[in-house]
Tab-separated table of C-alpha atoms and ligand atoms in Angstrom:
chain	number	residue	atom	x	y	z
A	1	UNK	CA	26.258	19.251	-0.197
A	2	UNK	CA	26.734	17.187	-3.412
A	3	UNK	CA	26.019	17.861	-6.533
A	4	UNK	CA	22.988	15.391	-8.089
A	5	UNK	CA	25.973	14.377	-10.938
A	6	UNK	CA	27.967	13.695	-7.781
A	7	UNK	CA	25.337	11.827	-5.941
A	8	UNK	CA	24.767	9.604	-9.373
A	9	UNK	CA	28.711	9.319	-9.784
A	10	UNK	CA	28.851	7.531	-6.876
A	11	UNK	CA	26.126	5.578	-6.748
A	12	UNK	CA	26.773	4.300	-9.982
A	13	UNK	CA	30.544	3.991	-8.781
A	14	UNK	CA	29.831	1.994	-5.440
A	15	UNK	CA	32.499	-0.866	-4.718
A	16	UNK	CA	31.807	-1.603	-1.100
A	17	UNK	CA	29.872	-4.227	0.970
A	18	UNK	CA	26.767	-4.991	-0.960
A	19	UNK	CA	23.961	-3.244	0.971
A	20	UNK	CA	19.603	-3.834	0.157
A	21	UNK	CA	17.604	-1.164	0.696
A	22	UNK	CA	13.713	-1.611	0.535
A	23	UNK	CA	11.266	1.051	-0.552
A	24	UNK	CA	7.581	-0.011	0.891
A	25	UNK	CA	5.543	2.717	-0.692
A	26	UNK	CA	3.834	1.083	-3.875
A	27	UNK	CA	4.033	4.873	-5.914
A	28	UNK	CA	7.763	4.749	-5.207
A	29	UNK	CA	7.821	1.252	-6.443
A	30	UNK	CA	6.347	2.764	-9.872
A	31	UNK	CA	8.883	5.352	-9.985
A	32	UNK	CA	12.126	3.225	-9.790
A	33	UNK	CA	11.182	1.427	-12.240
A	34	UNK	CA	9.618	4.451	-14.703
A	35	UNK	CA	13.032	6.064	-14.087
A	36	UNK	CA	15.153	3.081	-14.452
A	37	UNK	CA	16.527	3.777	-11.285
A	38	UNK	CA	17.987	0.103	-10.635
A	39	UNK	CA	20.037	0.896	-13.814
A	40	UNK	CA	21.962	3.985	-12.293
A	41	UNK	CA	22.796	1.538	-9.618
A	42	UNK	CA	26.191	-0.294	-8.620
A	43	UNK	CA	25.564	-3.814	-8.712
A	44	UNK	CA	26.092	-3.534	-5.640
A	45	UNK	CA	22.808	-1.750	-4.304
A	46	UNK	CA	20.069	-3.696	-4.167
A	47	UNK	CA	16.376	-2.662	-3.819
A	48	UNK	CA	13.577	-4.626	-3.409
A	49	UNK	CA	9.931	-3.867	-3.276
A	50	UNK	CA	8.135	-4.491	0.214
A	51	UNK	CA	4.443	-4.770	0.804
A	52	UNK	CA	3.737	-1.100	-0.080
A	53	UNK	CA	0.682	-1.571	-2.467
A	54	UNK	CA	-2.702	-1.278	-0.358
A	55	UNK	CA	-4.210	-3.385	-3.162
A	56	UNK	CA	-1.227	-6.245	-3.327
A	57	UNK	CA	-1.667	-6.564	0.836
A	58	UNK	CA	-5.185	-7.430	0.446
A	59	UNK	CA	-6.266	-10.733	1.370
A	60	UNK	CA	-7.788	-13.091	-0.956
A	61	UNK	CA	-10.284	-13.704	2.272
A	62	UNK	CA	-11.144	-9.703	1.863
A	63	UNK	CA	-12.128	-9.757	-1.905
A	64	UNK	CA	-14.197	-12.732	-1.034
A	65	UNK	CA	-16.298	-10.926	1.367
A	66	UNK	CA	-16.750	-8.229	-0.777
A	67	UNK	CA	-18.229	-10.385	-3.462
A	68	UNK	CA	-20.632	-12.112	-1.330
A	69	UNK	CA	-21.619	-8.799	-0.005
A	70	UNK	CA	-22.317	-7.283	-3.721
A	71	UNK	CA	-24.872	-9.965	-3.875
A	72	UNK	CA	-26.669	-9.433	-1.140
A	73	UNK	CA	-30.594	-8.017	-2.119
A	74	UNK	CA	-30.927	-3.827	-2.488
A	75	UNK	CA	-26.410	-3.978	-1.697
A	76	UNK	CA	-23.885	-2.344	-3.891
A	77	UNK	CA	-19.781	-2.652	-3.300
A	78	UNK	CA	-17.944	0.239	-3.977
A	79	UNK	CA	-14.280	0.929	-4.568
A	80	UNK	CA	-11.473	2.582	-6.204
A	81	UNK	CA	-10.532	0.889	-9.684
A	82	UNK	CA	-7.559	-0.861	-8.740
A	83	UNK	CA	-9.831	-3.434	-6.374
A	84	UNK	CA	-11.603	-4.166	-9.185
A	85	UNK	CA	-9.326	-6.900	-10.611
A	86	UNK	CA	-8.325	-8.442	-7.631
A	87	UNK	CA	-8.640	-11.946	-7.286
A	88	UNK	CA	-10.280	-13.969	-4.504
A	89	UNK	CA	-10.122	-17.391	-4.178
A	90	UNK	CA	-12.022	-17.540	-7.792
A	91	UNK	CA	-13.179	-14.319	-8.611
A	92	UNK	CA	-12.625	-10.580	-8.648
A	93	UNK	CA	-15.060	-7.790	-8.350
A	94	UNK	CA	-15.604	-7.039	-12.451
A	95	UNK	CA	-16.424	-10.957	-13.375
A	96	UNK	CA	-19.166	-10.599	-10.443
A	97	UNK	CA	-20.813	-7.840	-12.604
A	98	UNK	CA	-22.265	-10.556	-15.062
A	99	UNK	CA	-23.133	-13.133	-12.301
A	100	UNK	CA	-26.051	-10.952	-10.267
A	101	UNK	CA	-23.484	-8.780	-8.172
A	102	UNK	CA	-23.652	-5.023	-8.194
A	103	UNK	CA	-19.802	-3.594	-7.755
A	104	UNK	CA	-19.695	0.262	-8.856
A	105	UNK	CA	-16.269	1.686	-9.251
A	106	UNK	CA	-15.756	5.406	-7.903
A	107	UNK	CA	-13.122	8.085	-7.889
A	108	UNK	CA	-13.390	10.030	-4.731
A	109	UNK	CA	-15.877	9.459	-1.877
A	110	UNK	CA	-17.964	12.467	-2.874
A	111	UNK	CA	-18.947	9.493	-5.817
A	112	UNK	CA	-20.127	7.449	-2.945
A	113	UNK	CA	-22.211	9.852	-1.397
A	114	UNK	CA	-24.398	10.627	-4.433
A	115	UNK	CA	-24.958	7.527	-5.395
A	116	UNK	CA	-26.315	7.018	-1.908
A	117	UNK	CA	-28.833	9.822	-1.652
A	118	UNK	CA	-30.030	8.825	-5.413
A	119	UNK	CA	-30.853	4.975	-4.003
A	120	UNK	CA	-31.762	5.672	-0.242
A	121	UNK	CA	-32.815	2.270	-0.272
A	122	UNK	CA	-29.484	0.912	-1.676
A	123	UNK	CA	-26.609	-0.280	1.213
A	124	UNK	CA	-23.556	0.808	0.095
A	125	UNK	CA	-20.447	-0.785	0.862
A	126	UNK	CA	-17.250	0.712	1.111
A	127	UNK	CA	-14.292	-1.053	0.122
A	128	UNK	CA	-12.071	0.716	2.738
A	129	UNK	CA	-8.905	-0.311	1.745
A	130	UNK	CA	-5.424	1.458	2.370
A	131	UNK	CA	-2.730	3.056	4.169
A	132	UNK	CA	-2.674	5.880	6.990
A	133	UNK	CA	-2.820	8.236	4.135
A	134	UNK	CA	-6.140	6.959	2.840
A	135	UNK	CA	-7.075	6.532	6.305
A	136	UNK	CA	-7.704	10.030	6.821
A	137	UNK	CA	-9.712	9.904	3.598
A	138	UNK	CA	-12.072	7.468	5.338
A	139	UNK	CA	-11.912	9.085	8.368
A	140	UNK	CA	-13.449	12.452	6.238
A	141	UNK	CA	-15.966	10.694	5.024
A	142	UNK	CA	-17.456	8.948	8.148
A	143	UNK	CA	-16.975	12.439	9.210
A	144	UNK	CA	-19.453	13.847	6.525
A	145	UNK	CA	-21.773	10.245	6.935
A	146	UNK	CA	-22.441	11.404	10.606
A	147	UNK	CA	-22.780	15.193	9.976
A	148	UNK	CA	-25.387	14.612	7.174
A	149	UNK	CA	-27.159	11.725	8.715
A	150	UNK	CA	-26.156	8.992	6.032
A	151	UNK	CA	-27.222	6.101	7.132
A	152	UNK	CA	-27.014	3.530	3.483
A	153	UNK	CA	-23.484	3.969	3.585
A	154	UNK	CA	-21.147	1.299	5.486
A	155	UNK	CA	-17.231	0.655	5.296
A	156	UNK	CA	-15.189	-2.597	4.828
A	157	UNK	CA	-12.494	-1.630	6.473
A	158	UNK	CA	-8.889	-3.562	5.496
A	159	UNK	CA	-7.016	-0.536	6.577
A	160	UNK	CA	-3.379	-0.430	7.740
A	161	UNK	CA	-0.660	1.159	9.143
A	162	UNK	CA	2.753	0.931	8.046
A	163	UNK	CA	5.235	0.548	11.153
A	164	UNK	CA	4.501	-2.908	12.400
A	165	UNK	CA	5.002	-4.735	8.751
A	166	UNK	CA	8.363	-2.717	8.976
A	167	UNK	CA	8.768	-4.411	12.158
A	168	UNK	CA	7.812	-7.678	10.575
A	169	UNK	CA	10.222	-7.391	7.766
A	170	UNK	CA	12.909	-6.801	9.864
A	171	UNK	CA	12.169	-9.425	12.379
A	172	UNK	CA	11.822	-12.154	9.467
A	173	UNK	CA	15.693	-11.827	8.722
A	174	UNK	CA	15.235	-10.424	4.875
A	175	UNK	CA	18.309	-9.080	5.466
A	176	UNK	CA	17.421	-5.274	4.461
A	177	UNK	CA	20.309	-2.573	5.533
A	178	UNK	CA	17.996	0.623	5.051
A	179	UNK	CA	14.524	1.915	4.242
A	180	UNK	CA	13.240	4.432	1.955
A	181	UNK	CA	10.116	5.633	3.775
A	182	UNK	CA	6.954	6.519	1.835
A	183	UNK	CA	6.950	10.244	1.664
A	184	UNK	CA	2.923	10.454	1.600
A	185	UNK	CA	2.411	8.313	4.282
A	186	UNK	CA	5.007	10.375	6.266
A	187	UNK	CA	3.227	13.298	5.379
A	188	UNK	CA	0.374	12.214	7.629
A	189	UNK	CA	2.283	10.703	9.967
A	190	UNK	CA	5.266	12.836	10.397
A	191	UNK	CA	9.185	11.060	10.100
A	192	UNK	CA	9.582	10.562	13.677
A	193	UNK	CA	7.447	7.657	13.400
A	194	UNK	CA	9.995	6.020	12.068
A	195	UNK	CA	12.825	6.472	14.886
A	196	UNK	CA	11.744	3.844	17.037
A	197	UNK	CA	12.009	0.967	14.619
A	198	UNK	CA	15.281	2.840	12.756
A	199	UNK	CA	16.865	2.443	16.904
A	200	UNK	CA	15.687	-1.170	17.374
A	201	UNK	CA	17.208	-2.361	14.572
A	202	UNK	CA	19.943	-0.029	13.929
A	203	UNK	CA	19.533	1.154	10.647
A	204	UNK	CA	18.361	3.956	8.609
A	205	UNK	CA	15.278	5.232	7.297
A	206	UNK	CA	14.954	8.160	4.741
A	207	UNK	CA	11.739	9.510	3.995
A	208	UNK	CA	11.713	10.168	0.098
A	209	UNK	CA	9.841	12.474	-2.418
A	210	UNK	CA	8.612	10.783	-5.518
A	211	UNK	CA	10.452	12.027	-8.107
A	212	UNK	CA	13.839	10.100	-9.941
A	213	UNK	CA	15.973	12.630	-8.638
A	214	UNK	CA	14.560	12.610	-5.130
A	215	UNK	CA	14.915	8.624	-4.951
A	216	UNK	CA	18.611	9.245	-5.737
A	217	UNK	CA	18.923	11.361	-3.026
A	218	UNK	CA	17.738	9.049	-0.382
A	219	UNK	CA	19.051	5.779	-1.520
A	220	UNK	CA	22.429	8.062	-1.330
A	221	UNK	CA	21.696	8.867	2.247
A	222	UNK	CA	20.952	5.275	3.188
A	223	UNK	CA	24.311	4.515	1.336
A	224	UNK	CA	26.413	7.171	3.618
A	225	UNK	CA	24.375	5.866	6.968
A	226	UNK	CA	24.470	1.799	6.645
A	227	UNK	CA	24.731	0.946	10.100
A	228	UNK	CA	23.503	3.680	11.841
A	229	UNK	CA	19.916	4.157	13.473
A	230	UNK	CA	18.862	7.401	11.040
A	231	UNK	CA	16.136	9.216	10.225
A	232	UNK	CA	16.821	11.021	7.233
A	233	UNK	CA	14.090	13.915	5.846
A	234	UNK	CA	14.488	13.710	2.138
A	235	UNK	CA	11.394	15.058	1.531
A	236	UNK	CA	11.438	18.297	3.946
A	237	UNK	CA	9.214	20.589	2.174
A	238	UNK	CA	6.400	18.324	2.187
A	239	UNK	CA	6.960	15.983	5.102
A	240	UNK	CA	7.614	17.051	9.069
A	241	UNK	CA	9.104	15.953	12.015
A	242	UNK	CA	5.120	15.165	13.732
A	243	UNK	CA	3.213	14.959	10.774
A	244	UNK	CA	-0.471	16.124	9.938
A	245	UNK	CA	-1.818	16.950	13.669
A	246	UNK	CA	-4.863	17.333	12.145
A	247	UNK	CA	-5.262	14.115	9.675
A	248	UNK	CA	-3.824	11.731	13.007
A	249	UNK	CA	-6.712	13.759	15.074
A	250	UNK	CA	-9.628	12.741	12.769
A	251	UNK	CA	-8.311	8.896	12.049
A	252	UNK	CA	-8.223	8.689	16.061
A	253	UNK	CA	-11.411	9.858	16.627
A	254	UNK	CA	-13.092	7.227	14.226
A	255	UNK	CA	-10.646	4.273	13.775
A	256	UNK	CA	-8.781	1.866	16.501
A	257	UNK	CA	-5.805	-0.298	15.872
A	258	UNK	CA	-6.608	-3.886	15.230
A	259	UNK	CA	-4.651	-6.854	13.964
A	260	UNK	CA	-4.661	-7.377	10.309
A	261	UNK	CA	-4.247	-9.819	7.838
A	262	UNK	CA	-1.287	-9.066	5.161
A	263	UNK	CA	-1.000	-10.677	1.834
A	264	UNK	CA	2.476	-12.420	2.352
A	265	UNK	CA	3.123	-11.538	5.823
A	266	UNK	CA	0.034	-13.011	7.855
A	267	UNK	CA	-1.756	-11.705	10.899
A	268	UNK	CA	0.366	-8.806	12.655
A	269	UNK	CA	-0.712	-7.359	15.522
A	270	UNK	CA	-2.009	-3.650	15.438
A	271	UNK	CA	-1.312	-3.424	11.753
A	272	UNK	CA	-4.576	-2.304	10.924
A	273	UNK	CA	-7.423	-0.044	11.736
A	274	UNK	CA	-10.803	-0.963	12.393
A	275	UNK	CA	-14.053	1.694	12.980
A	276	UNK	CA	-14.282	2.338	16.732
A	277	UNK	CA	-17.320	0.384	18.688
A	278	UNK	CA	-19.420	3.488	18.935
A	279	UNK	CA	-19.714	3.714	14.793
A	280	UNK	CA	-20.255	0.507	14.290
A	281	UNK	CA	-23.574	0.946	12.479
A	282	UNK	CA	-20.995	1.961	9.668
A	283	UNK	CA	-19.739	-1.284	9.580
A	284	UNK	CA	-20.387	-3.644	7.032
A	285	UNK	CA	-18.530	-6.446	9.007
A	286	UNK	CA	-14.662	-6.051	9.027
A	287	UNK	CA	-13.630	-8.421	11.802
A	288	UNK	CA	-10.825	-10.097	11.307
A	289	UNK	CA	-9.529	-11.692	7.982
A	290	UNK	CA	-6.981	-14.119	7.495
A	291	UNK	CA	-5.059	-15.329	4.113
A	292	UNK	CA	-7.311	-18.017	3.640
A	293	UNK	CA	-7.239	-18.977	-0.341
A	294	UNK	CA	-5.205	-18.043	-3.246
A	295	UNK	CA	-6.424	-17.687	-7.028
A	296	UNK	CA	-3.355	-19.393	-8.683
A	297	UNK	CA	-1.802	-21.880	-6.321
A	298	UNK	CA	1.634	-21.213	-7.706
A	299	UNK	CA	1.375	-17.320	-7.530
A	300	UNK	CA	4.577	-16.249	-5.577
A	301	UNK	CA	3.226	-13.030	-4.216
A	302	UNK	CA	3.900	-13.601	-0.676
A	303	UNK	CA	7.734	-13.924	-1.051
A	304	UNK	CA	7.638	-11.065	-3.820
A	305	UNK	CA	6.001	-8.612	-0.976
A	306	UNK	CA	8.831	-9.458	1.185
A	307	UNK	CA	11.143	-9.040	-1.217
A	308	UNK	CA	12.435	-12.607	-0.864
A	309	UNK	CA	12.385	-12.719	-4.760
A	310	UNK	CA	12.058	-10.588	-7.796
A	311	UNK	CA	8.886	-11.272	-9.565
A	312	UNK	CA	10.862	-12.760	-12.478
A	313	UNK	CA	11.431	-15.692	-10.120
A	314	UNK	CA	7.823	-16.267	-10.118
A	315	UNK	CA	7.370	-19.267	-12.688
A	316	UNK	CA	4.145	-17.241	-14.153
A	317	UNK	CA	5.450	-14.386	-14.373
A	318	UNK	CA	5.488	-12.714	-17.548
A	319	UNK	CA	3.977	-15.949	-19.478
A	320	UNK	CA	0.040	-16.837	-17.439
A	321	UNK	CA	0.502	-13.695	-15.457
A	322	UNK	CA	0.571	-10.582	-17.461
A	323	UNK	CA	-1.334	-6.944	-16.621
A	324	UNK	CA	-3.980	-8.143	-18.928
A	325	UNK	CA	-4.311	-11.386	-16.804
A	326	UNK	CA	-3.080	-10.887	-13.566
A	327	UNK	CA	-2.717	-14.562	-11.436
A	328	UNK	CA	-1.918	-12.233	-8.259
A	329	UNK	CA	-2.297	-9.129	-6.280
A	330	UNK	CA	1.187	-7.776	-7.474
A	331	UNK	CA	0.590	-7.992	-11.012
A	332	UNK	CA	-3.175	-5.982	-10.721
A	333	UNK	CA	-2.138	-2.474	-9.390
A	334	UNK	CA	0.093	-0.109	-11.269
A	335	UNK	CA	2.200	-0.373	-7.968
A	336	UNK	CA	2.694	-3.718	-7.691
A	337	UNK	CA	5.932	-4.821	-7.726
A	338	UNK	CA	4.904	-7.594	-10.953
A	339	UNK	CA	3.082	-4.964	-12.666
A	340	UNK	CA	6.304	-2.587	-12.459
A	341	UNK	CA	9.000	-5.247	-13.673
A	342	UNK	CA	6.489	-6.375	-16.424
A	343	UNK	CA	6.021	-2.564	-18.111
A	344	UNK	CA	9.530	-1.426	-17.420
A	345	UNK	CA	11.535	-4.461	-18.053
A	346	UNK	CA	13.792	-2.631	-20.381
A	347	UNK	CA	14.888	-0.046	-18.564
A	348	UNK	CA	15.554	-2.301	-15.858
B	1	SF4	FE1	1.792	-13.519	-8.441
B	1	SF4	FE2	1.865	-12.912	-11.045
B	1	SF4	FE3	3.633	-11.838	-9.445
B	1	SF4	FE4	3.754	-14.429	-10.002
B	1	SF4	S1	4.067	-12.756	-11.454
B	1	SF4	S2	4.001	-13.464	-8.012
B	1	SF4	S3	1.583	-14.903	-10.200
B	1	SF4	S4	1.430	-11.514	-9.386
């Protein structure tokens, strides 16, 4: 085994074909760039963001439907904080505060819940938003919902899954020679889930930890397997071979795949997950969304989710679109890809 000084040596040292490797976990996103990661790079390795960010896949369509809901008589939205600045096709949740919406932000669902039983004649509406790790979040609270007879509580679901926007990506020819999994989706859903796509299209996946050194390690083992259909474990001591058994029990028992509408990618089939029919008195209305409107007509989101471009290619980027005043999805979270290049520009 090599030596991390070894590992960077060579990475740094790289004179072969060039090779693009895409991470599509939003937290990893923030972590090459905290670490200056691209910097320790040949010029040689690319990376690229993908659509990783729950928040940055969200449809404009989504955000709108929340807003109408939060004015709705005796209704209040809820979500985590990120949401809040999102952009629909005019508005985000905060600038509906002021105009006779009610939007509350919360922390964990337990927030949720007692807000609930303090206004039992309140609706509140989850903003269900997020990956298979979330997922089982949700699937814990409907969990509680039923076992404590809550009935004023009701999700929005925009959930999704990771494996078929893989697919997507590497059926709309971006040209990608490796992935570096999300380690805490994996951790849910185990790194085997991986194998299928990593055999289809011949190359390698390796599931990676969140920490500088840990990135190292699996863009290194994407380097050494270019080629080859892989599944690497770089994250063994958190992530196994089938995943939480427990956490892919409980999303089964109250979610069902569904097609979903990405930010940037479209409609894909069985991307998301939608409440099964016998819960749907916990459903505030999630059928179906589709990219319908944009805030800023000259936002370049779409291509930066696919990595098509790097958000300084965007002609707002940086100038009308800053983290102050995001014009997209990607510039809003902390792991958007815009957000990322904008705060750690220099040690890119
Ligand atoms: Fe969209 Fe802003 Fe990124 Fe441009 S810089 S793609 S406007 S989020």
């Amino acid at each position: 085994m090599l030596s991390l000084d070894e590992i960077r040596k060579r990475l740094k040292e790289y004179d072969g074909i060039p090779v693009s490797f895409m991470e599509v976990c939003g937290t990893h996103t923030g972590e090459i760039a905290r670490n200056g990661i691209v910097s320790m790079l040949s010029p040689k390795i690319r990376l690229v963001s993908g659509p990783g960010c729950p928040v940055c896949v969200t449809v404009a369509s989504y955000i709108d439907r929340l807003l109408k809901l939060s004015c709705r008589e005796r209704t209040c939205v809820v979500s985590f904080g990120d949401l809040f600045r999102v952009k629909g096709s005019r508005l985000c949740l905060n600038d509906i505060r002021g105009r006779g919406g009610r939007a509350e932000m919360v922390y964990a669902p337990e927030n949720i819940i007692s807000l609930a039983e303090k206004e039992p004649e309140t609706e509140f509406i989850f903003a269900a938003v997020g990956f298979e790790t979330t997922a089982a979040v949700y699937a814990d609270l409907m969990e509680r919902l039923i076992a404590f007879k809550i009935r004023n509580i009701k999700l929005l679901t925009a959930l999704k899954v990771m494996p078929p926007a893989i697919q997507w990506v590497c059926e709309n020819g971006s040209g990608i020679d490796g992935f570096i999994a999300p380690g805490n989706v994996s951790v849910v859903t185990g790194s085997e889930i991986y194998r299928p796509l990593s055999e289809q299209f011949g190359i390698p996946f390796a599931v990676a930890g969140f920490s500088g050194e840990e990135l190292l390690i699996a863009v290194y083992s994407l380097l050494k397997s270019v080629g080859k259909p892989k599944v690497i474990n770089d994250y063994p001591y958190a992530v196994t071979e089938e995943g939480n058994r427990m956490a892919q029990k409980k999303i089964a028992a109250y979610f069902e795949p569904c097609a979903a509408a990405w930010r940037g990618l479209g409609m894909i089939a069985d991307s998301g997950l939608k409440l099964k029919r016998e819960y749907a008195c916990f459903d505030a209305g999630s059928e179906s969304l589709c990219e319908d409107a944009q805030y800023n007509p000259s936002c370049r989101c779409a291509e930066v989710l696919v990595g098509k471009i790097s958000p300084t290619q965007c002609p707002l980027f940086g100038t009308v679109c800053q983290p102050q005043n995001p014009q997209g999805a990607c510039m809003v979270s902390t792991e958007g890809s815009c957000h990322n290049w904008f705060v750690n520009r220099r040690k890119r």
